[in-house]
PDB file of C-alpha atoms and ligand atoms in Angstrom:
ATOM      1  CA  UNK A1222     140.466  53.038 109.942  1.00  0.00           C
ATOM      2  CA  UNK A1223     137.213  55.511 109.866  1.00  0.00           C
ATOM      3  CA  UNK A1224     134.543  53.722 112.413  1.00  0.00           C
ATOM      4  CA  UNK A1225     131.998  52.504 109.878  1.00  0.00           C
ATOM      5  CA  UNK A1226     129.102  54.446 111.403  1.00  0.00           C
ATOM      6  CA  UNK A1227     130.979  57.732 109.638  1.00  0.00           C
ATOM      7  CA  UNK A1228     129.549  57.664 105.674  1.00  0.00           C
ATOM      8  CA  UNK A1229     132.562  60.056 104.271  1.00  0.00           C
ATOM      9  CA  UNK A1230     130.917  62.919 102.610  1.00  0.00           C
ATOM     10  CA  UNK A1231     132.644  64.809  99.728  1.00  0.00           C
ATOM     11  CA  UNK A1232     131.154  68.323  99.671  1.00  0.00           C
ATOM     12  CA  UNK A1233     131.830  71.506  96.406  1.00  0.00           C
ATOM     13  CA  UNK A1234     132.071  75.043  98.177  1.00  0.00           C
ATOM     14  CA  UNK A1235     131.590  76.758  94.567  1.00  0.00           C
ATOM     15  CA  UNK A1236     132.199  80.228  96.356  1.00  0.00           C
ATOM     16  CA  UNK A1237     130.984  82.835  94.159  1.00  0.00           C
ATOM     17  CA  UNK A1238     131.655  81.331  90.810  1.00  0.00           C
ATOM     18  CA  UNK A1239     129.706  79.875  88.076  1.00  0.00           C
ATOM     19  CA  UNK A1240     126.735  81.741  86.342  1.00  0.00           C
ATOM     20  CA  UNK A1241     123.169  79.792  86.192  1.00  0.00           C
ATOM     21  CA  UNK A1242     124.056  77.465  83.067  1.00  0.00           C
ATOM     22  CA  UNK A1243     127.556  76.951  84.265  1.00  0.00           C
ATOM     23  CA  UNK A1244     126.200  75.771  86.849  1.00  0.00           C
ATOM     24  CA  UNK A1245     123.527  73.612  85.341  1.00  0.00           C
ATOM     25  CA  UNK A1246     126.229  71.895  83.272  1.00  0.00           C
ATOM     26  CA  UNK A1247     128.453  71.121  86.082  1.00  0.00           C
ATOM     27  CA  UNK A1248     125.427  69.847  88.205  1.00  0.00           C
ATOM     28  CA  UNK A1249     124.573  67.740  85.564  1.00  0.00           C
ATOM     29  CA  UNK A1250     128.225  66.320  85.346  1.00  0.00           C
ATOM     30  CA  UNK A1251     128.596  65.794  88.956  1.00  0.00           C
ATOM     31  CA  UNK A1252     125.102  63.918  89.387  1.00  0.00           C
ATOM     32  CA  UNK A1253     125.646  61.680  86.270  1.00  0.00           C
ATOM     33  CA  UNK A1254     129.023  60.387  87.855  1.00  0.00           C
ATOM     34  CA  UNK A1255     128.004  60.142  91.158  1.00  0.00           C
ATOM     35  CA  UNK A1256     127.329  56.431  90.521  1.00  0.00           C
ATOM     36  CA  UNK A1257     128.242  53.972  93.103  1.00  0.00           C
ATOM     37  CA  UNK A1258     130.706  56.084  95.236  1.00  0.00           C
ATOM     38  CA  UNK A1259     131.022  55.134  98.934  1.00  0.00           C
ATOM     39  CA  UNK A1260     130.774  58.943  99.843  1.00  0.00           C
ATOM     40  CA  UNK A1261     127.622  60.859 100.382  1.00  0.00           C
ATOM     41  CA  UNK A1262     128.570  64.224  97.871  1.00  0.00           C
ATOM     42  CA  UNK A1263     126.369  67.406  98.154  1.00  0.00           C
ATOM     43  CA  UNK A1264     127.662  70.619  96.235  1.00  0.00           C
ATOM     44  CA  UNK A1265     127.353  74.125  97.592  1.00  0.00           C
ATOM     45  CA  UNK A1266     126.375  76.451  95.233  1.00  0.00           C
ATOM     46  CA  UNK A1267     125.704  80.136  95.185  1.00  0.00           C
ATOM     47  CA  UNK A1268     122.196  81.309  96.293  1.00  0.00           C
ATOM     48  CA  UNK A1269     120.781  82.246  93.429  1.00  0.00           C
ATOM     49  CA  UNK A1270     121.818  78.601  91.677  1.00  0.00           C
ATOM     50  CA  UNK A1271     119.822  77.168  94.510  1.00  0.00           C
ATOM     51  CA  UNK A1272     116.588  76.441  93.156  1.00  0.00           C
ATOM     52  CA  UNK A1273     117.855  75.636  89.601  1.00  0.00           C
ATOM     53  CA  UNK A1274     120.687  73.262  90.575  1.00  0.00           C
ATOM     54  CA  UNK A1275     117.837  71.409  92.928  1.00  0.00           C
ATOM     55  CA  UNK A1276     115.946  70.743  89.773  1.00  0.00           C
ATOM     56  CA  UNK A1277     119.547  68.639  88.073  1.00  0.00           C
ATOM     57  CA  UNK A1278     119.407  67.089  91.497  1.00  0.00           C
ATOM     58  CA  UNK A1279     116.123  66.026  91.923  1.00  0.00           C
ATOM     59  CA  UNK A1280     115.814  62.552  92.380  1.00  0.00           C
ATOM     60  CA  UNK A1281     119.570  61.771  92.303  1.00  0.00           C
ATOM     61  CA  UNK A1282     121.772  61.337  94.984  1.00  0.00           C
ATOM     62  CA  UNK A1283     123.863  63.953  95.191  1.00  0.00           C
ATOM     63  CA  UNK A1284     122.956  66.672  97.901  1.00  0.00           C
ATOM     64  CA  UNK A1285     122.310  70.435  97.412  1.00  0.00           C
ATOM     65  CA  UNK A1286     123.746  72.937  99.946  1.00  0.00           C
ATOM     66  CA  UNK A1287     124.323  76.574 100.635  1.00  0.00           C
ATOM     67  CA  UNK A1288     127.408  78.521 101.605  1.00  0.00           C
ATOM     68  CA  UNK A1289     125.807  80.508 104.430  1.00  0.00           C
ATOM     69  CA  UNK A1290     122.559  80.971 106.725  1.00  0.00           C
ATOM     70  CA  UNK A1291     121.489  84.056 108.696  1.00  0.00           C
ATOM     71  CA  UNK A1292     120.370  82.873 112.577  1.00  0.00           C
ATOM     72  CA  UNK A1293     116.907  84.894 111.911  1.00  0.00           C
ATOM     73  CA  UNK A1294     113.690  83.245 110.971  1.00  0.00           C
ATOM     74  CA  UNK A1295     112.054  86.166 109.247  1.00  0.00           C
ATOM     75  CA  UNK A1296     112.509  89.938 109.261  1.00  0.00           C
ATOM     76  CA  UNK A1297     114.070  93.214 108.326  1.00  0.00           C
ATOM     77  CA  UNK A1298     117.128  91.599 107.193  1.00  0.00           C
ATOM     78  CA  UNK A1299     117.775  92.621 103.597  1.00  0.00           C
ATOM     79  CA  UNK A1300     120.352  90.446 101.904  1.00  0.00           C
ATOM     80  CA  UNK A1301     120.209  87.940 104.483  1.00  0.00           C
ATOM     81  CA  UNK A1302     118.725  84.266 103.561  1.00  0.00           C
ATOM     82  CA  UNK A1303     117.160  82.130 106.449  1.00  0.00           C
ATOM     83  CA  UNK A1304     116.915  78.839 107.118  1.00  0.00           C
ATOM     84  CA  UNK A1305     113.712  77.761 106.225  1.00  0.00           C
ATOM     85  CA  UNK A1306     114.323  79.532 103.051  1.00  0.00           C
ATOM     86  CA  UNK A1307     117.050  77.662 102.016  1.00  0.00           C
ATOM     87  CA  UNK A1308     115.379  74.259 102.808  1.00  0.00           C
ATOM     88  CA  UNK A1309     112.258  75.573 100.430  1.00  0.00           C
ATOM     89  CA  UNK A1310     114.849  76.216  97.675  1.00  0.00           C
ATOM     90  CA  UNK A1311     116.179  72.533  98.101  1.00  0.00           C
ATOM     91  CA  UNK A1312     119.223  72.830 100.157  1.00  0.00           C
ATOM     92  CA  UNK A1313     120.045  70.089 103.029  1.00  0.00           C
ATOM     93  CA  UNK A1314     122.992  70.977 103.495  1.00  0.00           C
ATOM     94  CA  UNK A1315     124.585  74.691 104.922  1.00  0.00           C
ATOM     95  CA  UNK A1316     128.047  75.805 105.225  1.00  0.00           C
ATOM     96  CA  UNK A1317     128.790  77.805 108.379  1.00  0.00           C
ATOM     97  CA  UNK A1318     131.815  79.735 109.560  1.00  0.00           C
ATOM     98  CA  UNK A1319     133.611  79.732 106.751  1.00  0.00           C
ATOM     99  CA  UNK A1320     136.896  81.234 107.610  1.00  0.00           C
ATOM    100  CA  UNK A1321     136.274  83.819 104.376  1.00  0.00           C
ATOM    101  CA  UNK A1322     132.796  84.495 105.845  1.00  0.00           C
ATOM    102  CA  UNK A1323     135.024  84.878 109.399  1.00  0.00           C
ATOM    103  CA  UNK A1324     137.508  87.052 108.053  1.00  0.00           C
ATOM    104  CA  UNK A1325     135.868  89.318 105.445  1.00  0.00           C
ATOM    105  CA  UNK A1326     132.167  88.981 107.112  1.00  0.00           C
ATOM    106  CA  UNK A1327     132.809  89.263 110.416  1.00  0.00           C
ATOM    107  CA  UNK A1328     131.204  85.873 111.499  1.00  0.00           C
ATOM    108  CA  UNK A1329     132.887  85.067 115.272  1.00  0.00           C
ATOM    109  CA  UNK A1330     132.262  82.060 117.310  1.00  0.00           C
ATOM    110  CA  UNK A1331     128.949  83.415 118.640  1.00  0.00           C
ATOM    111  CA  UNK A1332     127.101  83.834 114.975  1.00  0.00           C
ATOM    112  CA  UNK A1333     128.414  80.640 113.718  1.00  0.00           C
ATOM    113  CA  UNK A1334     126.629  79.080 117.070  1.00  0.00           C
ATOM    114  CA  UNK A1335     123.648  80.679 116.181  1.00  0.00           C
ATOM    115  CA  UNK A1336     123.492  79.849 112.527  1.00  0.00           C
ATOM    116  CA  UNK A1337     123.848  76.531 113.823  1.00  0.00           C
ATOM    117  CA  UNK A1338     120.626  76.474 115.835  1.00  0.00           C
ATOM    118  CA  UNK A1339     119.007  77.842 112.894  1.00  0.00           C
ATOM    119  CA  UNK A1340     120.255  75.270 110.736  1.00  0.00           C
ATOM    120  CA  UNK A1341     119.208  72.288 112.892  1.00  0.00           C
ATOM    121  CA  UNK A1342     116.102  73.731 113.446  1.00  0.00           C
ATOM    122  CA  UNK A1343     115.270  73.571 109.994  1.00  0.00           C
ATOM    123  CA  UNK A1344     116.708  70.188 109.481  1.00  0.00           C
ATOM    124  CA  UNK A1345     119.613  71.526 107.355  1.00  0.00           C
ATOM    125  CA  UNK A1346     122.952  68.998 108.134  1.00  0.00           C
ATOM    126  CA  UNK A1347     125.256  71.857 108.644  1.00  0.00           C
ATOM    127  CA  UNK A1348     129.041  72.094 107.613  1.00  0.00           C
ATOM    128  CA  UNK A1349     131.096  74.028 111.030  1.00  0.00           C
ATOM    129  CA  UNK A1350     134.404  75.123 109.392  1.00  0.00           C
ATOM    130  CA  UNK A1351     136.864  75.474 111.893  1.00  0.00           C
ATOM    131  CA  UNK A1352     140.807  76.127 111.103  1.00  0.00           C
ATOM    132  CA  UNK A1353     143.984  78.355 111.882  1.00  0.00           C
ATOM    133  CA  UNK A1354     145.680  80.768 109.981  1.00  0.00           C
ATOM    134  CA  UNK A1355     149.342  80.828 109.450  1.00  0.00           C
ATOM    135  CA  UNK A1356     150.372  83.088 112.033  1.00  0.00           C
ATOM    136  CA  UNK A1357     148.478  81.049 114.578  1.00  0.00           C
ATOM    137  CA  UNK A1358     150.325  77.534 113.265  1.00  0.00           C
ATOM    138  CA  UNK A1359     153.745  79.212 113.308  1.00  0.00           C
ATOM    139  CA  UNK A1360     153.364  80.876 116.816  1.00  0.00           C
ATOM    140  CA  UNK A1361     151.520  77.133 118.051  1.00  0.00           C
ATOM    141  CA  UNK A1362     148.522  78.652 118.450  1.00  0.00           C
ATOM    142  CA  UNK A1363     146.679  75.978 116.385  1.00  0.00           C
ATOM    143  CA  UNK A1364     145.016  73.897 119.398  1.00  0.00           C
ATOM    144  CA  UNK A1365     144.039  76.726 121.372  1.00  0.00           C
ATOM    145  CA  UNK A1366     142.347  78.492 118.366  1.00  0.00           C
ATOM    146  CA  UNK A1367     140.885  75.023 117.158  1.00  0.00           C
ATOM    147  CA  UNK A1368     139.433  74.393 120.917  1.00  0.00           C
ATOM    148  CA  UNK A1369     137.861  78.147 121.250  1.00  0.00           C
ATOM    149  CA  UNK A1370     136.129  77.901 117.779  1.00  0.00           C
ATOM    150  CA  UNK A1371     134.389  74.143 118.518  1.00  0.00           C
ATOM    151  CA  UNK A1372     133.551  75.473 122.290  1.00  0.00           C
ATOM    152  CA  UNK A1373     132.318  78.730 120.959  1.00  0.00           C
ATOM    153  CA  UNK A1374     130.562  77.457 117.942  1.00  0.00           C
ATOM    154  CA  UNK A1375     129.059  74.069 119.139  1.00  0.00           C
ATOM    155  CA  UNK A1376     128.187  75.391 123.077  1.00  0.00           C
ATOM    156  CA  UNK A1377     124.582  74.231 124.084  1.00  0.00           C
ATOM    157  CA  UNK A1378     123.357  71.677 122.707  1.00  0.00           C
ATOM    158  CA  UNK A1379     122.113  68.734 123.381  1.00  0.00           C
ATOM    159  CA  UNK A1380     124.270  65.191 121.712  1.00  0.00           C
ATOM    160  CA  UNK A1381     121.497  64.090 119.710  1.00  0.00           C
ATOM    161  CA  UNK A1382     120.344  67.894 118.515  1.00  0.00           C
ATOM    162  CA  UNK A1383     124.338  67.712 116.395  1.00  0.00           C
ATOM    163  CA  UNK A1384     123.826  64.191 115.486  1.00  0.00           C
ATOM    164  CA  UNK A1385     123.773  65.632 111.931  1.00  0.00           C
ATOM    165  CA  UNK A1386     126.548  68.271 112.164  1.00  0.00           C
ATOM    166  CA  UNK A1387     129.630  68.018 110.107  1.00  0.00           C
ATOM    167  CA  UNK A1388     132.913  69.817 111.443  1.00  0.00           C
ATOM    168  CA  UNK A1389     135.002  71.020 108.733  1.00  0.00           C
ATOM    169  CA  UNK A1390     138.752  71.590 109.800  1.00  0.00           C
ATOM    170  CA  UNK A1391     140.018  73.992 106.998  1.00  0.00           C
ATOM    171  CA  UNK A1392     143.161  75.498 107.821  1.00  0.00           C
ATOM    172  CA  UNK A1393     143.135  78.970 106.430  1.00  0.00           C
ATOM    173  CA  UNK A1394     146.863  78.795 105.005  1.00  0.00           C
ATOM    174  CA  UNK A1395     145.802  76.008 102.771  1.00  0.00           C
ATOM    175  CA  UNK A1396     142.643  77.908 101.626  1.00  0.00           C
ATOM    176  CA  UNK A1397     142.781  78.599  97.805  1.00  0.00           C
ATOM    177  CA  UNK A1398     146.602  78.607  97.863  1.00  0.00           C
ATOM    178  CA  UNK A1399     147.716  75.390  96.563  1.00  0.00           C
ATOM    179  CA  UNK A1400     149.576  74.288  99.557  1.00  0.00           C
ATOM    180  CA  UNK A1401     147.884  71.412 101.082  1.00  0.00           C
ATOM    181  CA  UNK A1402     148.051  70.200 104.505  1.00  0.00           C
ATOM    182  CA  UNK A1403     150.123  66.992 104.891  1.00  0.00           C
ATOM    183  CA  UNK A1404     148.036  64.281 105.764  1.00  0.00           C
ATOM    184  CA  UNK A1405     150.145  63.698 108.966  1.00  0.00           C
ATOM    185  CA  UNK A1406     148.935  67.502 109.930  1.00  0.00           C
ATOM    186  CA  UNK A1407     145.031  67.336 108.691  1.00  0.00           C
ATOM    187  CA  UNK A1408     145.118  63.836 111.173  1.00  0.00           C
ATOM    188  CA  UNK A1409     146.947  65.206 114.170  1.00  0.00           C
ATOM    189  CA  UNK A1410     144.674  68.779 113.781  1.00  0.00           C
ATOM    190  CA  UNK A1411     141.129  66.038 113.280  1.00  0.00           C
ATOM    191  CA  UNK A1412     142.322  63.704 115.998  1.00  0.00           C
ATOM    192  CA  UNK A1413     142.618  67.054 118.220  1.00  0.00           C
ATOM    193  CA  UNK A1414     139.120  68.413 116.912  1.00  0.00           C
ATOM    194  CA  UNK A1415     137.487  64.632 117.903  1.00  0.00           C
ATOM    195  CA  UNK A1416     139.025  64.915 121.411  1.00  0.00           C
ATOM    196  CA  UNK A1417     137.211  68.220 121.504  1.00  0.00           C
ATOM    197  CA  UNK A1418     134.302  66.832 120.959  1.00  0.00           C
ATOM    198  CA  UNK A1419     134.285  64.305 123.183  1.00  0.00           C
ATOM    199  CA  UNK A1420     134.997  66.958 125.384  1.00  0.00           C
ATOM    200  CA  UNK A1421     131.706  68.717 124.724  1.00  0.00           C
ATOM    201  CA  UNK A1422     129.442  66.323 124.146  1.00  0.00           C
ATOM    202  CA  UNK A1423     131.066  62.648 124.994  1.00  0.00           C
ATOM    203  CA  UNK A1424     132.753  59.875 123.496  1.00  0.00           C
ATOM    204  CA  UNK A1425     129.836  58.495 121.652  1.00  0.00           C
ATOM    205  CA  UNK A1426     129.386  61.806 120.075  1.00  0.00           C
ATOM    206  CA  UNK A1427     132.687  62.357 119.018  1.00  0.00           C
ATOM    207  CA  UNK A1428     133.231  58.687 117.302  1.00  0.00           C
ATOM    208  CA  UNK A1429     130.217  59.237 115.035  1.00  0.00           C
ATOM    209  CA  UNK A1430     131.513  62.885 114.430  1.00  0.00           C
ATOM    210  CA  UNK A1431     132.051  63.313 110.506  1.00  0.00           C
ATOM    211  CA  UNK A1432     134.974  65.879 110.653  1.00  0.00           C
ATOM    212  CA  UNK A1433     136.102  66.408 106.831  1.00  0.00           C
ATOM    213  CA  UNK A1434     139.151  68.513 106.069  1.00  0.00           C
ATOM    214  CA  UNK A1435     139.236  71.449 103.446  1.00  0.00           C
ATOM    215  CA  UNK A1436     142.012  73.215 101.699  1.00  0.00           C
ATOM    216  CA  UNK A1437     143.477  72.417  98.188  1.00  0.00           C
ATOM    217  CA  UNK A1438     141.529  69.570  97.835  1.00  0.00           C
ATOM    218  CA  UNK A1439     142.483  68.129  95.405  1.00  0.00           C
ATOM    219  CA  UNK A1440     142.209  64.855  93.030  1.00  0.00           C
ATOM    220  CA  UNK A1441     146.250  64.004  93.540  1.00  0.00           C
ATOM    221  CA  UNK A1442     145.964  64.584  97.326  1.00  0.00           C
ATOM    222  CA  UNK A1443     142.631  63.071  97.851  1.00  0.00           C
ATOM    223  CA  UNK A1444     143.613  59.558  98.580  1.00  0.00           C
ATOM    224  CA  UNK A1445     146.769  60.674 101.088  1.00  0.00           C
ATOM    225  CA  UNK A1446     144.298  62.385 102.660  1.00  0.00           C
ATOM    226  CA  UNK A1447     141.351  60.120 103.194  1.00  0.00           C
ATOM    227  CA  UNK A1448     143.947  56.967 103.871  1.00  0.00           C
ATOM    228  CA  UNK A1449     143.961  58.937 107.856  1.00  0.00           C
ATOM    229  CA  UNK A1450     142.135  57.937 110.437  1.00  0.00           C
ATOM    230  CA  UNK A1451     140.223  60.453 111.177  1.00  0.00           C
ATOM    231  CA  UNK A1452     139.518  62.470 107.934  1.00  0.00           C
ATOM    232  CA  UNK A1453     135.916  61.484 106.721  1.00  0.00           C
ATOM    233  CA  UNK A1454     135.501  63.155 103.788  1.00  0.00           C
ATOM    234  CA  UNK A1455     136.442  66.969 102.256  1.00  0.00           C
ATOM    235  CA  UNK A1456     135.453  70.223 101.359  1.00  0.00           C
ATOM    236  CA  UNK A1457     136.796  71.008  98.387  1.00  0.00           C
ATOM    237  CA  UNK A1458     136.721  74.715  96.903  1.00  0.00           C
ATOM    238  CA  UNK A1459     138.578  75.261  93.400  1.00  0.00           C
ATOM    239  CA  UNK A1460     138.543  71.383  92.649  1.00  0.00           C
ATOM    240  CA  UNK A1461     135.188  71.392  93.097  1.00  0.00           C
ATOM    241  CA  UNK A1462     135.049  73.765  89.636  1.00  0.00           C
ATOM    242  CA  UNK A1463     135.701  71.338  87.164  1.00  0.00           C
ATOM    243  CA  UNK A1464     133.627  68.038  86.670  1.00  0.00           C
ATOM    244  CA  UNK A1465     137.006  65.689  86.216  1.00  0.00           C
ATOM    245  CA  UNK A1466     138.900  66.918  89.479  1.00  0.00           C
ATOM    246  CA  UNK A1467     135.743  66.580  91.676  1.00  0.00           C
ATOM    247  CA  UNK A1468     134.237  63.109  90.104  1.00  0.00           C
ATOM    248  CA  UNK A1469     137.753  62.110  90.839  1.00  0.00           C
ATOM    249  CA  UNK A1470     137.387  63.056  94.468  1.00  0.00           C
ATOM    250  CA  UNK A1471     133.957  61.840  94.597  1.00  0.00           C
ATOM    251  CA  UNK A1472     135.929  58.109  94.074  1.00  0.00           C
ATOM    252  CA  UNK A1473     138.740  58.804  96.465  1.00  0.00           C
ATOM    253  CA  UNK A1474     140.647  55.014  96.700  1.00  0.00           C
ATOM    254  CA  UNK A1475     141.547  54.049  99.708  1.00  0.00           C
ATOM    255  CA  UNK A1476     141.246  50.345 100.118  1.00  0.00           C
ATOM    256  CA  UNK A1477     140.359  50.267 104.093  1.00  0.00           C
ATOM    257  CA  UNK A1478     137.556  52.996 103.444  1.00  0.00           C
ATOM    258  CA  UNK A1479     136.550  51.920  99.997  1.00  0.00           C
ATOM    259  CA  UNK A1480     133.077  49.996  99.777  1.00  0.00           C
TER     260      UNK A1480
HETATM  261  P1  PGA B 658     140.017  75.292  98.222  1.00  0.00           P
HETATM  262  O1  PGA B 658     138.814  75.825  99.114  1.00  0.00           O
HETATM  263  O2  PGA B 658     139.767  73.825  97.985  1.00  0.00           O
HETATM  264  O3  PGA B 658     139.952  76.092  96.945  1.00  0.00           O
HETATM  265  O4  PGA B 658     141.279  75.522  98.970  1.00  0.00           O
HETATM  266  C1  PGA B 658     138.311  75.074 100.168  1.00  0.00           C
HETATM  267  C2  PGA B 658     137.266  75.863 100.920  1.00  0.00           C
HETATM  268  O5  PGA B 658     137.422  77.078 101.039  1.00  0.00           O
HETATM  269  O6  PGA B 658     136.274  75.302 101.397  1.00  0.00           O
END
């Protein structure tokens, strides 16, 4: 059973969909079912819904969040968004390492540690996506690649500076492709990631760790999924689309983790 100091938090990755009413609508959908759900929800929306998606949030309890963060406080950066912009515009939340912004960006280990400075620094909880591609499963490279990308990406820091940091396991065959993981393979790869952190930062650390799992999310698997141990919560990409499908995930039902 999840310790009880781990709130599960259900989290929308919108990607780049949605234009600014579709995403007012949705918003609106999501808030007005939040309701009495166990799970702390935040959606991550597109930069330019920012500001007008914190206005359908205002007040409610459902948490606005971005899908990236440049390490930069101010500058000659054109295109790039910092982190004390994206608090202004309402965020609290901040995906990081996405493994689309790792394989079509570019982002290794070493950005994704520094967008999480930035991140903390401006009090944004921030989501670390970690995960393996399907070459690296079949050939058993999954542990070593999950153990590089928490060393790399959580290194130096003190316990208490990550007490708000999420870890997002989101293996990057299950990404957008329909194929879930089992639940018996999102716990084993979670279980590993928790070790990992105890590594780095202690056993206290690591039990209070939210580590939520991403990857065809969906409303049928949601349950299987959040009946494991060590799964507290998930990042959910094209479920996250449709009001239904993500309210639905929103009230995952497992009796042992249900309020
Ligand atoms: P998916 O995306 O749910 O569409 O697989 C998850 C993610 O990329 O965060």
């Amino acid at each position: 059973m999840t310790d009880s100091i781990r709130i599960p938090l259900i989290a929308g990755n919108w990607k780049m969909h949605l234009n600014l009413a579709q995403s007012v609508e949705l918003a609106k959908a999501i808030r007005d079912a939040a309701g009495d759900s166990p799970s702390e929800i935040a959606i991550c929306v597109p930069f330019t819904a920012l500001t007008v998606v914190a206005e359908v949030l205002k007040g409610s309890r459902v948490r606005l969040g971005a899908q990236d963060i440049f390490w930069e406080s101010q500058g000659a950066f054109t295109g790039e968004i910092s982190a004390s912009q994206l608090a202004d515009s309402g965020a609290s939340y901040v995906i990081i390492g996405h493994s689309e912004r790792r394989r079509l960006f570019g982002d290794t280990d070493e950005a994704v540690n520094k967008k999480l400075r930035a991140a903390l620094g401006a009090k944004l909880n921030p989501i670390v996506c970690v995960g393996e591609t399907l070459d690296e499963r079949q050939s058993n490279q999954t542990f070593r690649v999950l153990e590089t990308q928490m060393a790399g990406g959580l290194k130096g820091f003190a316990p208490a500076d990550l007490a708000s940091a999420v870890v997002a396991y989101e293996p990057v065959w299950a990404i957008g492709t329909g194929v879930t993981a089992t639940p018996e393979q999102a716990q084993e790869a979670h279980r590993f990631l928790r070790r990992q952190a105890a590594k780095l930062y202690g056993e206290g650390f690591a039990a209070g760790l939210r580590i939520i799992y991403g990857g065809s999310v969906t409303a049928d698997s949601v349950d299987g999924l959040m009946s494991q141990p060590d799964l507290d919560g998930a990042l959910v990409g094209g479920a996250s689309l449709k009001a239904p499908s993500f309210n639905r995930i929103v009230h995952f039902q497992v009796p042992s983790k249900a309020v």
